[in-house]
Coordinates of C-alpha atoms in Angstrom, one line a residue:
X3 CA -2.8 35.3 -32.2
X4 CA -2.6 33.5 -29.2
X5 CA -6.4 33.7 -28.6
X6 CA -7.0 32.6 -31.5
X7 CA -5.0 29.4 -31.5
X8 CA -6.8 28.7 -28.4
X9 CA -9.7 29.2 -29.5
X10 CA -9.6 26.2 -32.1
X11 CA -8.7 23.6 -29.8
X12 CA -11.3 21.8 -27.1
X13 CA -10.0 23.8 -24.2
X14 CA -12.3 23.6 -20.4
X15 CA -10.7 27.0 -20.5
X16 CA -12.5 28.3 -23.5
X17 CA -16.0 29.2 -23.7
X18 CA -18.4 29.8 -26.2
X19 CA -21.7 31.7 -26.0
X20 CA -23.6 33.6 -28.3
X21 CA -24.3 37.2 -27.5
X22 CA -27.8 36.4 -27.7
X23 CA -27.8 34.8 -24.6
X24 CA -27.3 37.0 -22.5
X25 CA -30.2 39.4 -23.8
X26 CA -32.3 36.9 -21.6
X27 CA -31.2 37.9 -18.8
X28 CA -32.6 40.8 -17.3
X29 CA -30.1 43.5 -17.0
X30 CA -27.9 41.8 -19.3
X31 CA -24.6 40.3 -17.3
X32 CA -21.9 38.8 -18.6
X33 CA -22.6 35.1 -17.1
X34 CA -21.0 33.2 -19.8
X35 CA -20.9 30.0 -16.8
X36 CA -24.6 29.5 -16.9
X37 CA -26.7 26.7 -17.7
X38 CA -29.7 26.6 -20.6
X39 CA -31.8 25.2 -17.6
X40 CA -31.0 28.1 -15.6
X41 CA -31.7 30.9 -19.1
X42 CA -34.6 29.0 -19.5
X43 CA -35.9 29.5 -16.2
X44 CA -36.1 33.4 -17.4
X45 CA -39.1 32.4 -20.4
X46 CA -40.7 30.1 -17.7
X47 CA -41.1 32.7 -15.0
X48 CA -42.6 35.8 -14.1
X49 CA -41.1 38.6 -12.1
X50 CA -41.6 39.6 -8.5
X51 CA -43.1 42.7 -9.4
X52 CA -46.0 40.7 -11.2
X53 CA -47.0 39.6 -8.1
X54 CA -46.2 41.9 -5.4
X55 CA -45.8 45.8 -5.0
X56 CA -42.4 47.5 -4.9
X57 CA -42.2 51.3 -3.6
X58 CA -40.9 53.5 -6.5
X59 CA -38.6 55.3 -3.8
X60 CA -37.9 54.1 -0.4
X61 CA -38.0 55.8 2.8
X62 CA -35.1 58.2 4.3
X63 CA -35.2 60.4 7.6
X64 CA -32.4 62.8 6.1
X65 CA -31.4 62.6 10.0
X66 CA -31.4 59.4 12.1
X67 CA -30.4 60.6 15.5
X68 CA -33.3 62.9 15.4
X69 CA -36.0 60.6 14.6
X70 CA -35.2 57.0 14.7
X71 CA -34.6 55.2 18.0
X72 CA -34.6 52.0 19.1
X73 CA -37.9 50.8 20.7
X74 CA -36.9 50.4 24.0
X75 CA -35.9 53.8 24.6
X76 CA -39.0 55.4 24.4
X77 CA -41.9 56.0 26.0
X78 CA -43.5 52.6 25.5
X79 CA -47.0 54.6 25.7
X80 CA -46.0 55.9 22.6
X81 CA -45.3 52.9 20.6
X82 CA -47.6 52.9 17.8
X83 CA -48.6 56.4 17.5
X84 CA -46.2 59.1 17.3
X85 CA -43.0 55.9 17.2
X86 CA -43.7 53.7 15.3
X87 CA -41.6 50.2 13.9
X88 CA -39.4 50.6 11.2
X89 CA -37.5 48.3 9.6
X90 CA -33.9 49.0 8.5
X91 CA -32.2 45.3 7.3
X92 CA -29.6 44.4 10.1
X93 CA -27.6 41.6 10.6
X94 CA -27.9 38.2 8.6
X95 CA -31.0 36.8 9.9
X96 CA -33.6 34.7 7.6
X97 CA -37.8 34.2 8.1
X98 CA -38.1 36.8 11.0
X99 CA -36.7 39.1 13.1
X100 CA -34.1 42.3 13.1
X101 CA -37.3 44.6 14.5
X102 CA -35.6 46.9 16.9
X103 CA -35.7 50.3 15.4
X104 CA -39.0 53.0 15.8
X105 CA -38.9 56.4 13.6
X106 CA -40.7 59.7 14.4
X107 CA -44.4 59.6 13.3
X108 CA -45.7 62.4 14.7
X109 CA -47.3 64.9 12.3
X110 CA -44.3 67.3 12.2
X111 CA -42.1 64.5 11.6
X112 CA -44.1 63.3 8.3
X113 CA -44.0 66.8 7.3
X114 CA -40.3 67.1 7.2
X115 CA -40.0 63.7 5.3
X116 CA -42.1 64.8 2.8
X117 CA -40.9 68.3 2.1
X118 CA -37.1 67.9 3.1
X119 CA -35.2 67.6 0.4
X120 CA -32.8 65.1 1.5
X121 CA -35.4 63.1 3.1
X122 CA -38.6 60.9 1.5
X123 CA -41.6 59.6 2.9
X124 CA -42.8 56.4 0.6
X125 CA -46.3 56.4 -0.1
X126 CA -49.2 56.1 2.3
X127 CA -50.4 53.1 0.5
X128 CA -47.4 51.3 1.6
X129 CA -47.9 51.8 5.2
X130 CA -48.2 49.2 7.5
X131 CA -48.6 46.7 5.1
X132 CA -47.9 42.8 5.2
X133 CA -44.9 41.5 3.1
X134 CA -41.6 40.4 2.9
X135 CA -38.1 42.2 3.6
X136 CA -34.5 42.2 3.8
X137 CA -30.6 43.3 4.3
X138 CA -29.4 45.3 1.5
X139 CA -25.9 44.7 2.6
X140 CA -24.2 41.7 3.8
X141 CA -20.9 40.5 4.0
X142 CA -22.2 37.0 3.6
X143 CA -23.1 37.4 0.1
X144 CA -26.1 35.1 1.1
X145 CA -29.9 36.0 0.6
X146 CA -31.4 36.6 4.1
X147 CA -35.2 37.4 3.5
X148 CA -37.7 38.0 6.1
X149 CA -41.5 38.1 7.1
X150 CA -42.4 41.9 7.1
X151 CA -45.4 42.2 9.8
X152 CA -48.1 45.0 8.6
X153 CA -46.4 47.3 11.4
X154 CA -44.9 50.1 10.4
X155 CA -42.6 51.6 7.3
X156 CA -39.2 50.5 5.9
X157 CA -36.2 52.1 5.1
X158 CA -33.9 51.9 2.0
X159 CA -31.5 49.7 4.1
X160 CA -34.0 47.7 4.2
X161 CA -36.1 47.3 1.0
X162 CA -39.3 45.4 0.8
X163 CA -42.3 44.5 -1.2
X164 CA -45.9 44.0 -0.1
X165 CA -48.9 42.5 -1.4
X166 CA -47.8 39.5 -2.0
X167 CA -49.4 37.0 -3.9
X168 CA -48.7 33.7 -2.2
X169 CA -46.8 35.6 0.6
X170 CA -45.0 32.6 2.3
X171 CA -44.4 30.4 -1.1
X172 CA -42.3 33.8 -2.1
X173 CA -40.3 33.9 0.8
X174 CA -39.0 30.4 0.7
X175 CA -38.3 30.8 -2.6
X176 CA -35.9 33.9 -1.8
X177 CA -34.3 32.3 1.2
X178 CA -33.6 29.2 -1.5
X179 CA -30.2 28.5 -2.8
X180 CA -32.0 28.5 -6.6
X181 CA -32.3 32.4 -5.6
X182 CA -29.1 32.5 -4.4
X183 CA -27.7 31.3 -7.5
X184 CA -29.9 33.7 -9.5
X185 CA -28.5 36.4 -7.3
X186 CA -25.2 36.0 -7.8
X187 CA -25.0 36.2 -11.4
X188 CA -27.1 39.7 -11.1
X189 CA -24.6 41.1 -8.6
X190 CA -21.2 39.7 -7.2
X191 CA -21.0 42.5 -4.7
X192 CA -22.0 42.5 -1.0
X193 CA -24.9 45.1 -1.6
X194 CA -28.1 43.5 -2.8
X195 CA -29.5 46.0 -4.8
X196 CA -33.6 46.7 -5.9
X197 CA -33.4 46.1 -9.2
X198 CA -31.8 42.4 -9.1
X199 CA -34.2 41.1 -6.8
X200 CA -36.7 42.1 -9.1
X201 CA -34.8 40.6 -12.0
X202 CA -35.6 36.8 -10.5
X203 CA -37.7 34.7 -12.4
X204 CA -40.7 33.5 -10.2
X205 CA -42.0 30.3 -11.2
X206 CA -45.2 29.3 -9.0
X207 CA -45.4 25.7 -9.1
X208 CA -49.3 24.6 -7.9
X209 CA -48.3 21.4 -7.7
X210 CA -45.8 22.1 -4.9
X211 CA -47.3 25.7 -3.3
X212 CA -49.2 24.3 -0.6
X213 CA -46.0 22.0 1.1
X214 CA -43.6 25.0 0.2
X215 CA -46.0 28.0 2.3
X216 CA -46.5 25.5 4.9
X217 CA -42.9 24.8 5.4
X218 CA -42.3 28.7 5.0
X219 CA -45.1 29.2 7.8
X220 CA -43.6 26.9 10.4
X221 CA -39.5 29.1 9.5
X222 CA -41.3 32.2 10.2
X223 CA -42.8 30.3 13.7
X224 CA -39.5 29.2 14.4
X225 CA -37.4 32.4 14.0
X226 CA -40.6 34.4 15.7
X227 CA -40.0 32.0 18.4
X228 CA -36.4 32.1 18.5
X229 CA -36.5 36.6 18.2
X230 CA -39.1 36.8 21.1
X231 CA -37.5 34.4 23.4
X232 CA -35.2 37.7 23.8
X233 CA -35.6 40.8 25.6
X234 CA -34.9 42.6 23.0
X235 CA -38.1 41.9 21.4
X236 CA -41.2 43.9 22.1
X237 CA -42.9 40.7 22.3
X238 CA -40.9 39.0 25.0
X239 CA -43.0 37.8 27.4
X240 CA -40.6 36.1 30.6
X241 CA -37.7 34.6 30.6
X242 CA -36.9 30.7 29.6
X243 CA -35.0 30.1 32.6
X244 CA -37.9 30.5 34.5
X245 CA -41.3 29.4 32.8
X246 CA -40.6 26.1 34.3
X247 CA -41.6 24.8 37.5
X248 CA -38.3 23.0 38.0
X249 CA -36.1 23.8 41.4
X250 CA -32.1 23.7 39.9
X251 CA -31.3 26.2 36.9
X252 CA -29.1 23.9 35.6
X253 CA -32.1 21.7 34.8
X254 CA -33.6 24.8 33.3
X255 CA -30.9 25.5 31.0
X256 CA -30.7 22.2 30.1
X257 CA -33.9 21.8 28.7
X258 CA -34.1 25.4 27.0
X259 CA -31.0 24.7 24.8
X260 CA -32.6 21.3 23.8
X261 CA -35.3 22.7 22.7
X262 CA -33.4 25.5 20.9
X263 CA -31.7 22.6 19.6
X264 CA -34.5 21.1 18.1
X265 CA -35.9 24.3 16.7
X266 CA -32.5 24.6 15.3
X267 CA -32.3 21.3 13.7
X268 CA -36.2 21.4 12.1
X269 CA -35.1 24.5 10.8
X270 CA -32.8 22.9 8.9
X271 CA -34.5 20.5 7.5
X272 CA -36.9 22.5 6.6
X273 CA -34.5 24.7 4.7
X274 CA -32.8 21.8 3.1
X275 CA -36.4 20.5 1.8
X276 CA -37.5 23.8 0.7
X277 CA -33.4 23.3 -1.7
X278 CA -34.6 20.3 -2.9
X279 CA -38.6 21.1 -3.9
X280 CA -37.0 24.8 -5.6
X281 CA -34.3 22.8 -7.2
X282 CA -36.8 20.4 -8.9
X283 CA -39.3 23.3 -10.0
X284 CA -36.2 25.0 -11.5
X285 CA -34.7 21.8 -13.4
X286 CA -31.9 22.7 -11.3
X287 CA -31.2 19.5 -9.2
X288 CA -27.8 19.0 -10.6
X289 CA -26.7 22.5 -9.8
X290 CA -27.9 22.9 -6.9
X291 CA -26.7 21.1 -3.6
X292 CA -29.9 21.6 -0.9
X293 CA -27.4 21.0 2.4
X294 CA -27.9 24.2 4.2
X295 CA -24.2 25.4 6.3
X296 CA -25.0 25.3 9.8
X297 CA -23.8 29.1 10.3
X298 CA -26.8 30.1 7.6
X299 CA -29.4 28.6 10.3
X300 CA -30.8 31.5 12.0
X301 CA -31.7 30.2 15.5
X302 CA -29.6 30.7 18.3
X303 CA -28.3 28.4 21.1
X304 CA -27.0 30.0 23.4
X305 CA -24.3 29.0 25.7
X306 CA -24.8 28.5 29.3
X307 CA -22.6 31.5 30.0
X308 CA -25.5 33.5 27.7
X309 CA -28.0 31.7 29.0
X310 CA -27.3 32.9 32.8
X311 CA -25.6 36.4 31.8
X312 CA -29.5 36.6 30.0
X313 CA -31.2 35.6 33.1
X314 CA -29.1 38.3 35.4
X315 CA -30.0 41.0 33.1
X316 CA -34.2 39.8 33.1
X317 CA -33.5 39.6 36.9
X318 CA -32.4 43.3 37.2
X319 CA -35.5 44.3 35.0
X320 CA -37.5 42.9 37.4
X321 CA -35.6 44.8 40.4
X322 CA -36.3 48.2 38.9
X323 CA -40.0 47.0 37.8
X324 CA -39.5 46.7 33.7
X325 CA -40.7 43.0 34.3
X326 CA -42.5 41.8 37.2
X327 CA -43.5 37.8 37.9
X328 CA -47.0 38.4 38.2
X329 CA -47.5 39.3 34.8
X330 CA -46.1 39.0 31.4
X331 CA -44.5 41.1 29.5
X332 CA -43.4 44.4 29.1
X333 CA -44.8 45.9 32.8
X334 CA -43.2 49.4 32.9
X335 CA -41.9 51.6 30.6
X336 CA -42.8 55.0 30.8
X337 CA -46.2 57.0 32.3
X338 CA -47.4 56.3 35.2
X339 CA -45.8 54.3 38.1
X340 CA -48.0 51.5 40.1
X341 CA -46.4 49.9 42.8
X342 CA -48.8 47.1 43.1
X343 CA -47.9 45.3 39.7
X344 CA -45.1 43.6 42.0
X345 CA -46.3 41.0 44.9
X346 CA -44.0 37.8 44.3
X347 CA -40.7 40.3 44.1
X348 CA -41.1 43.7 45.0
X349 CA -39.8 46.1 42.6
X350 CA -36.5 48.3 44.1
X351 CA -38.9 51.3 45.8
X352 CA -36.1 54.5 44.8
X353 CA -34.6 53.1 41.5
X354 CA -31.1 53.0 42.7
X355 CA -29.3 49.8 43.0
X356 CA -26.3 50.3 44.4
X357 CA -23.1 47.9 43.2
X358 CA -20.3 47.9 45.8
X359 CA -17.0 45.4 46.5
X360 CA -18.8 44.4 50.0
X361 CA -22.7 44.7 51.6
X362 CA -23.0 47.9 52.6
X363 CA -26.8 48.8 51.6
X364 CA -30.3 47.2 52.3
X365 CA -30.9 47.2 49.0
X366 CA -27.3 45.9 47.4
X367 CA -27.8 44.9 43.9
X368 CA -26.2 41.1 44.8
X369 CA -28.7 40.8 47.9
X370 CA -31.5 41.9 45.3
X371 CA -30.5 39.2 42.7
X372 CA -30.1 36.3 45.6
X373 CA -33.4 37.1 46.8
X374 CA -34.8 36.8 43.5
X375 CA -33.1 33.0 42.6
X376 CA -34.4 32.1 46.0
X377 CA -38.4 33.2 45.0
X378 CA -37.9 31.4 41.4
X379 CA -36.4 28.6 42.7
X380 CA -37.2 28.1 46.4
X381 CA -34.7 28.2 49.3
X382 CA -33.9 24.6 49.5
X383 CA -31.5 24.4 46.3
X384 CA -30.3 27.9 46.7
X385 CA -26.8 27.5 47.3
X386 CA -26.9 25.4 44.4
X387 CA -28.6 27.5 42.3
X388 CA -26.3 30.3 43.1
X389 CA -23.0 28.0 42.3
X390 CA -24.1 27.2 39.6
X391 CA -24.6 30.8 38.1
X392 CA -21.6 31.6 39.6
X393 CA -19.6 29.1 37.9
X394 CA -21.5 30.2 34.1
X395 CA -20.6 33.8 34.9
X396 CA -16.9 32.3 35.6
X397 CA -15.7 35.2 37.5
X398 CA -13.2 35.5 40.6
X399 CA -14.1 35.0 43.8
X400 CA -13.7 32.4 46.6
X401 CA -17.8 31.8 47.0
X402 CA -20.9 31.9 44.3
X403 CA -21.5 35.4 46.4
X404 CA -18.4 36.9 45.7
X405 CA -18.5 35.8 42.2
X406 CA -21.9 37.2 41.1
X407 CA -20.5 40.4 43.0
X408 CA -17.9 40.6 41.0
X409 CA -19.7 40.1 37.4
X410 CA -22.3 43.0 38.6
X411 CA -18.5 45.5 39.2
X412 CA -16.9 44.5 36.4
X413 CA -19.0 42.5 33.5
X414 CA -22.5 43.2 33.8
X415 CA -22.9 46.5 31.8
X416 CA -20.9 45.7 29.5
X417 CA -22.8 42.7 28.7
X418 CA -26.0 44.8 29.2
X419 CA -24.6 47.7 26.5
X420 CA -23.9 44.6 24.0
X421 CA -27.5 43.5 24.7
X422 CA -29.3 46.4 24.0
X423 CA -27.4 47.2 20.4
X424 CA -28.3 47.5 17.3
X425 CA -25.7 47.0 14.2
X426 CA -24.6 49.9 12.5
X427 CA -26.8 52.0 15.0
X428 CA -24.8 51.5 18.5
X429 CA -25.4 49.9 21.8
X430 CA -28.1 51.9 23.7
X431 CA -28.8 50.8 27.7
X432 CA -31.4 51.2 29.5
X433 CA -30.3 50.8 32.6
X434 CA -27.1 53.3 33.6
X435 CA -24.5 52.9 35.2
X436 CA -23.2 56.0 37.3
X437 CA -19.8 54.8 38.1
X438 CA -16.7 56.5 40.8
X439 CA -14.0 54.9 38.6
X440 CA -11.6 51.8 38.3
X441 CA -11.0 51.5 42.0
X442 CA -14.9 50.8 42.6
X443 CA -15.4 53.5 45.0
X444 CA -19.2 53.6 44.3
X445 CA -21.4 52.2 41.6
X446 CA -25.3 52.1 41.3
X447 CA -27.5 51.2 38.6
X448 CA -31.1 53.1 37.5
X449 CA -33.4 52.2 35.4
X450 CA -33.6 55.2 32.8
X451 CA -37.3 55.2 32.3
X452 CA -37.9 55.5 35.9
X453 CA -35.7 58.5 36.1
X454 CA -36.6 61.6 37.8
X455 CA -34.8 65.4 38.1
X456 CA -34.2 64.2 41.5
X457 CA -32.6 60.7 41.2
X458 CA -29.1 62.3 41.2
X459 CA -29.8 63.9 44.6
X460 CA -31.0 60.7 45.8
X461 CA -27.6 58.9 44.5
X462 CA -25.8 61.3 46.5
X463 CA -27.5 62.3 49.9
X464 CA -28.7 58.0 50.5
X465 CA -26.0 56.3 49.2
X466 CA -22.8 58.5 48.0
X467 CA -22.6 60.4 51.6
X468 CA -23.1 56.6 53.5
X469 CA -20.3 55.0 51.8
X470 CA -17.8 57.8 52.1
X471 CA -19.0 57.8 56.2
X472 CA -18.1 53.8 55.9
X473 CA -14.7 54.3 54.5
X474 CA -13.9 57.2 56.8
X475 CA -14.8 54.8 59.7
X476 CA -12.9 51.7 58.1
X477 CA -9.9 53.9 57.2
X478 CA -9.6 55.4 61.3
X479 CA -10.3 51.2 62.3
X480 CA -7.2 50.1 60.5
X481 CA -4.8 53.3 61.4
X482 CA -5.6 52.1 64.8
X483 CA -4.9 48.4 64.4
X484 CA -1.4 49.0 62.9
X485 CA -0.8 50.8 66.1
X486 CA 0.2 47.8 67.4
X487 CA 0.6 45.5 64.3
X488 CA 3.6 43.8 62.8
X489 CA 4.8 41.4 60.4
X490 CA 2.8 39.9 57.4
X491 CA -0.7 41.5 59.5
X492 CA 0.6 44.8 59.3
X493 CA 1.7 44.0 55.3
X494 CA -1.9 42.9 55.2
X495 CA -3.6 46.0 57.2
X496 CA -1.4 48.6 54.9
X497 CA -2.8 47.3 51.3
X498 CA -6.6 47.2 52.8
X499 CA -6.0 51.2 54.0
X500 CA -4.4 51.8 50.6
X501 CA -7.4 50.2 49.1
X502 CA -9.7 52.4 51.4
X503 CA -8.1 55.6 51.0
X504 CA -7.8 54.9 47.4
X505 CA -11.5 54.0 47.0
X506 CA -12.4 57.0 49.2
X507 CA -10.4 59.9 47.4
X508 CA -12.3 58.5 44.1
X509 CA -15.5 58.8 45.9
X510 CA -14.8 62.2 46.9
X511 CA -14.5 63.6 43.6
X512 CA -17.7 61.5 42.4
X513 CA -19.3 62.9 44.5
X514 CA -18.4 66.4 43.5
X515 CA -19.3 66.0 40.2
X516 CA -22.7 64.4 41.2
X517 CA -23.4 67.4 43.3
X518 CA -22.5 69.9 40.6
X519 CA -25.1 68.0 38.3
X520 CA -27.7 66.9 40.8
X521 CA -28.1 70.7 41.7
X522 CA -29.3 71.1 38.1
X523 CA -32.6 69.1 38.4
X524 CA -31.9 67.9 35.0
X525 CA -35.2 66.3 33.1
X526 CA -35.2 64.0 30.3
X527 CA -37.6 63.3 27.8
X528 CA -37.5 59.4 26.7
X529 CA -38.4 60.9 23.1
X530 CA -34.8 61.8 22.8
X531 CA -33.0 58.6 23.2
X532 CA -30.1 57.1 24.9
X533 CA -27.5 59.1 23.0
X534 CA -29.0 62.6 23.7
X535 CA -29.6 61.4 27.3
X536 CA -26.7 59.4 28.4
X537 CA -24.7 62.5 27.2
X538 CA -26.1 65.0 29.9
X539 CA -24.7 62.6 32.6
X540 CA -21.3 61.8 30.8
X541 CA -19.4 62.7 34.3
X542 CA -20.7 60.4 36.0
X543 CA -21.8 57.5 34.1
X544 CA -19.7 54.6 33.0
X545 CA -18.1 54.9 29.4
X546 CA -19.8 53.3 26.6
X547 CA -17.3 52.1 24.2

């Protein structure tokens, strides 16, 4: 009775809408807020599958720790033939990017999708083809669409169309807020589903499509550029912090982040145009607002602690030969090994770099790093250069030395794991960290694609068996200076033996271990990833949380 009584007065609070309405939209929702400009949208348009392919089914492994990785854990001779890219949505990202994952190609591989019955293989004609992609799920509720390179396959994470008629005009029209709107009326949930992207009306306006695909074109050049500035990418090519000629860092950084800045802000603009031009096709301009959030901008800018922790990272890929700065690009990944590809900075000759609380070894990993500021930037504004690292990586220690020491014991893997992760698929390093324990007794780094059955003999006969010979010989110094010590010196002497002995004990039963599995001759194969890997060396390597 109530409802009725309502019903008869003017009430904001009361709707009225004919059933027939909502037979106009596809799938039929009950969107009683909607406009007639946004129904009538539905008559004017087409749909997406008018003008693009969809796959009837998408693609599953049935098991993705056996045959997707990420694409820097492979063999990187295999990349494109038996791994090749696939793409699996990822974290909110718009125009390009999230292309970090590889699946199993090989014959056998294609043969389980195909006859597995948990599994599916999409069809060949949807195979490295051109089109457009993106996250099923997001939190964000907030369209994120991106340029699909003709690469590889997709997965049902990550649906996508291809063949697109008037590829880049599409795209901006998904990452619009007129799509957005459509959207959200299809499907309040955080999952993004097939059938109400298809449901969009598509209304190709001529008169517009050549300003709209070339402000498209330029997103997708600014997110490429943006996602390959990273070493993540397979396309990275050498690091911003040193494709300048500059001598201070600092200047370096400086002028990276501007221009990220400006990439940033012609994004934006672009994006807010793009608003505007779909809002006006769509008779929409009074419903929709074009200002794009900043948050929704996908390029980065990093901070200057990012900026250096980035550069330290590109600097140990260069120690153990990954990079080198004679040529660009991705030097060494897998097959054979060649020397020669390093002149300017000689790659570390054994693949052990060893990370240790003072300079004990030729070849100590903050030695390593100094030497390769001082070739980038010169030797007359290395102290500089090293403060002001030092001071991004905001460590403790009483000089830039004993700072960057201290990032390599305590920070630098961990940043490295976060690095090399993917969302929803785990953090997978490249190079390992075989670690004594918390008191620092002994830690090295390798470079896992450089590993060999005998690296873990090497570990222990060059550099495990030296340091415990140090601290035996540090340990007998001080017992013989408190001898004749007293007062705050012999306070002082006491804590640095505890220390010692500590450090030593810790060694001792690292190197146990070490021996138990360097006796193995354990071999890897790349093909089986981090996880598999990392796992036969558990005892000894850091903890990946």
């Amino acid at each position: 009775n109530l409802l009725k009584e309502l019903s008869k007065e003017k009430s904001p609070l009361i709707f009225h809408v004919s059933n027939s309405h909502f037979k106009n939209i596809p799938g039929f929702p009950i969107a009683y807020w909607v406009s007639k400009n946004i129904l009538n949208n539905f008559s004017r348009g087409i749909t997406l599958e008018e003008i693009s392919d969809f796959p009837g089914s998408q693609h599953k492994t049935a098991d993705n720790d056996k045959y997707l990785r990420c694409w820097y854990e492979i063999n990187y001779n295999d990349f494109g033939k038996n791994w090749i890219p696939y793409v699996k949505g990822g974290p909110f990202r718009k125009w390009y990017g999230n292309l970090l994952l590889v699946v199993d190609w090989s014959k056998e591989a294609k043969e389980f999708y195909k006859n597995n019955k948990t599994s599916n293989i999409i069809d060949q004609k949807y195979w490295f083809k051109e089109g457009i992609t993106y996250t099923s799920l997001s939190s964000r509720k907030v369209n994120s669409f991106r340029y699909l390179p003709p690469i590889g396959v997709f997965d049902i994470k990550g649906p996508s169309f291809v063949n697109v008629d008037h590829l880049y005009y599409a795209l901006a029209l998904f990452n619009s807020k007129v799509v957005g709107l459509y959207l959200n009326i299809f499907n309040s949930t955080i999952t993004l589903q097939v059938r109400d992207v298809k449901a969009v009306p598509v209304i190709i306006d001529q008169g517009f499509l050549s300003e709209i695909s070339s402000l498209s074109k330029e997103n997708v050049k600014l997110a490429k550029l943006d996602w390959n500035s990273d070493v993540i990418s397979w396309n990275f090519k050498k690091h911003s912090l040193i494709k300048d000629t500059s001598k201070k860092i600092s200047d370096n950084v400086e002028k990276y982040r501007n221009m990220c800045i400006k990439r940033f802000e012609q994004m934006k603009h672009n994006e807010e145009r793009l608003n505007s031009l779909f809002a006006k096709i769509y008779n929409l301009e009074s419903e929709i607002v074009p200002n794009v959030e900043e948050n929704l901008i996908s390029i980065r800018i990093p901070t200057i602690k990012e900026s250096i922790t980035s550069f330290v990272d590109y600097a140990v890929g260069c120690m153990f030969g990954r990079y080198s700065l004679d040529k660009e690009g991705l030097i060494y990944a897998g097959g054979e090994w060649d020397p020669s590809q390093y002149k300017t900075y000689c790659a570390d000759e054994d693949n052990v770099l060893p990370i240790t609380d003072d300079d004990y070894f030729e070849d100590d990993i903050v030695d390593r790093f100094v030497k390769f500021v001082e070739i980038v930037y010169g030797t007359d504004t290395l102290d500089e250069n090293l403060k002001f690292i030092a001071d991004a990586l905001g460590n403790k220690g009483s000089t830039s030395r004993e700072v960057i020491r201290n990032y390599f014991l305590s920070d630098f893997f961990k940043d490295h794991c976060q690095t090399y992760s993917v969302t929803g698929f785990g953090k997978r390093p490249i190079y390992w960290l075989f670690d004594s324990g918390k008191k620092n007794g002994f830690k090295c780094l390798i470079y896992m694609h450089r590993y060999t059955p005998d690296t873990l003999a090497r570990i222990r006969t060059d550099y495990v068996h030296l340091q415990q010979a140090r601290y035996q010989t540090a340990i007998e110094d001080i017992e013989r200076q408190l001898v004749s010590a007293n007062g705050s010196e012999k306070v002082r002497l006491n804590k640095r033996l505890k220390k010692l002995k500590d450090q030593a004990e810790e060694t001792r039963i690292f190197e146990e271990k070490l021996h138990h599995l360097a006796d193995q001759m354990i071999n890897i194969d790349l093909d089986d990833g981090v996880k598999h890997n990392y796992a036969l060396f558990k005892d000894v390597l850091a903890k990946i949380k």
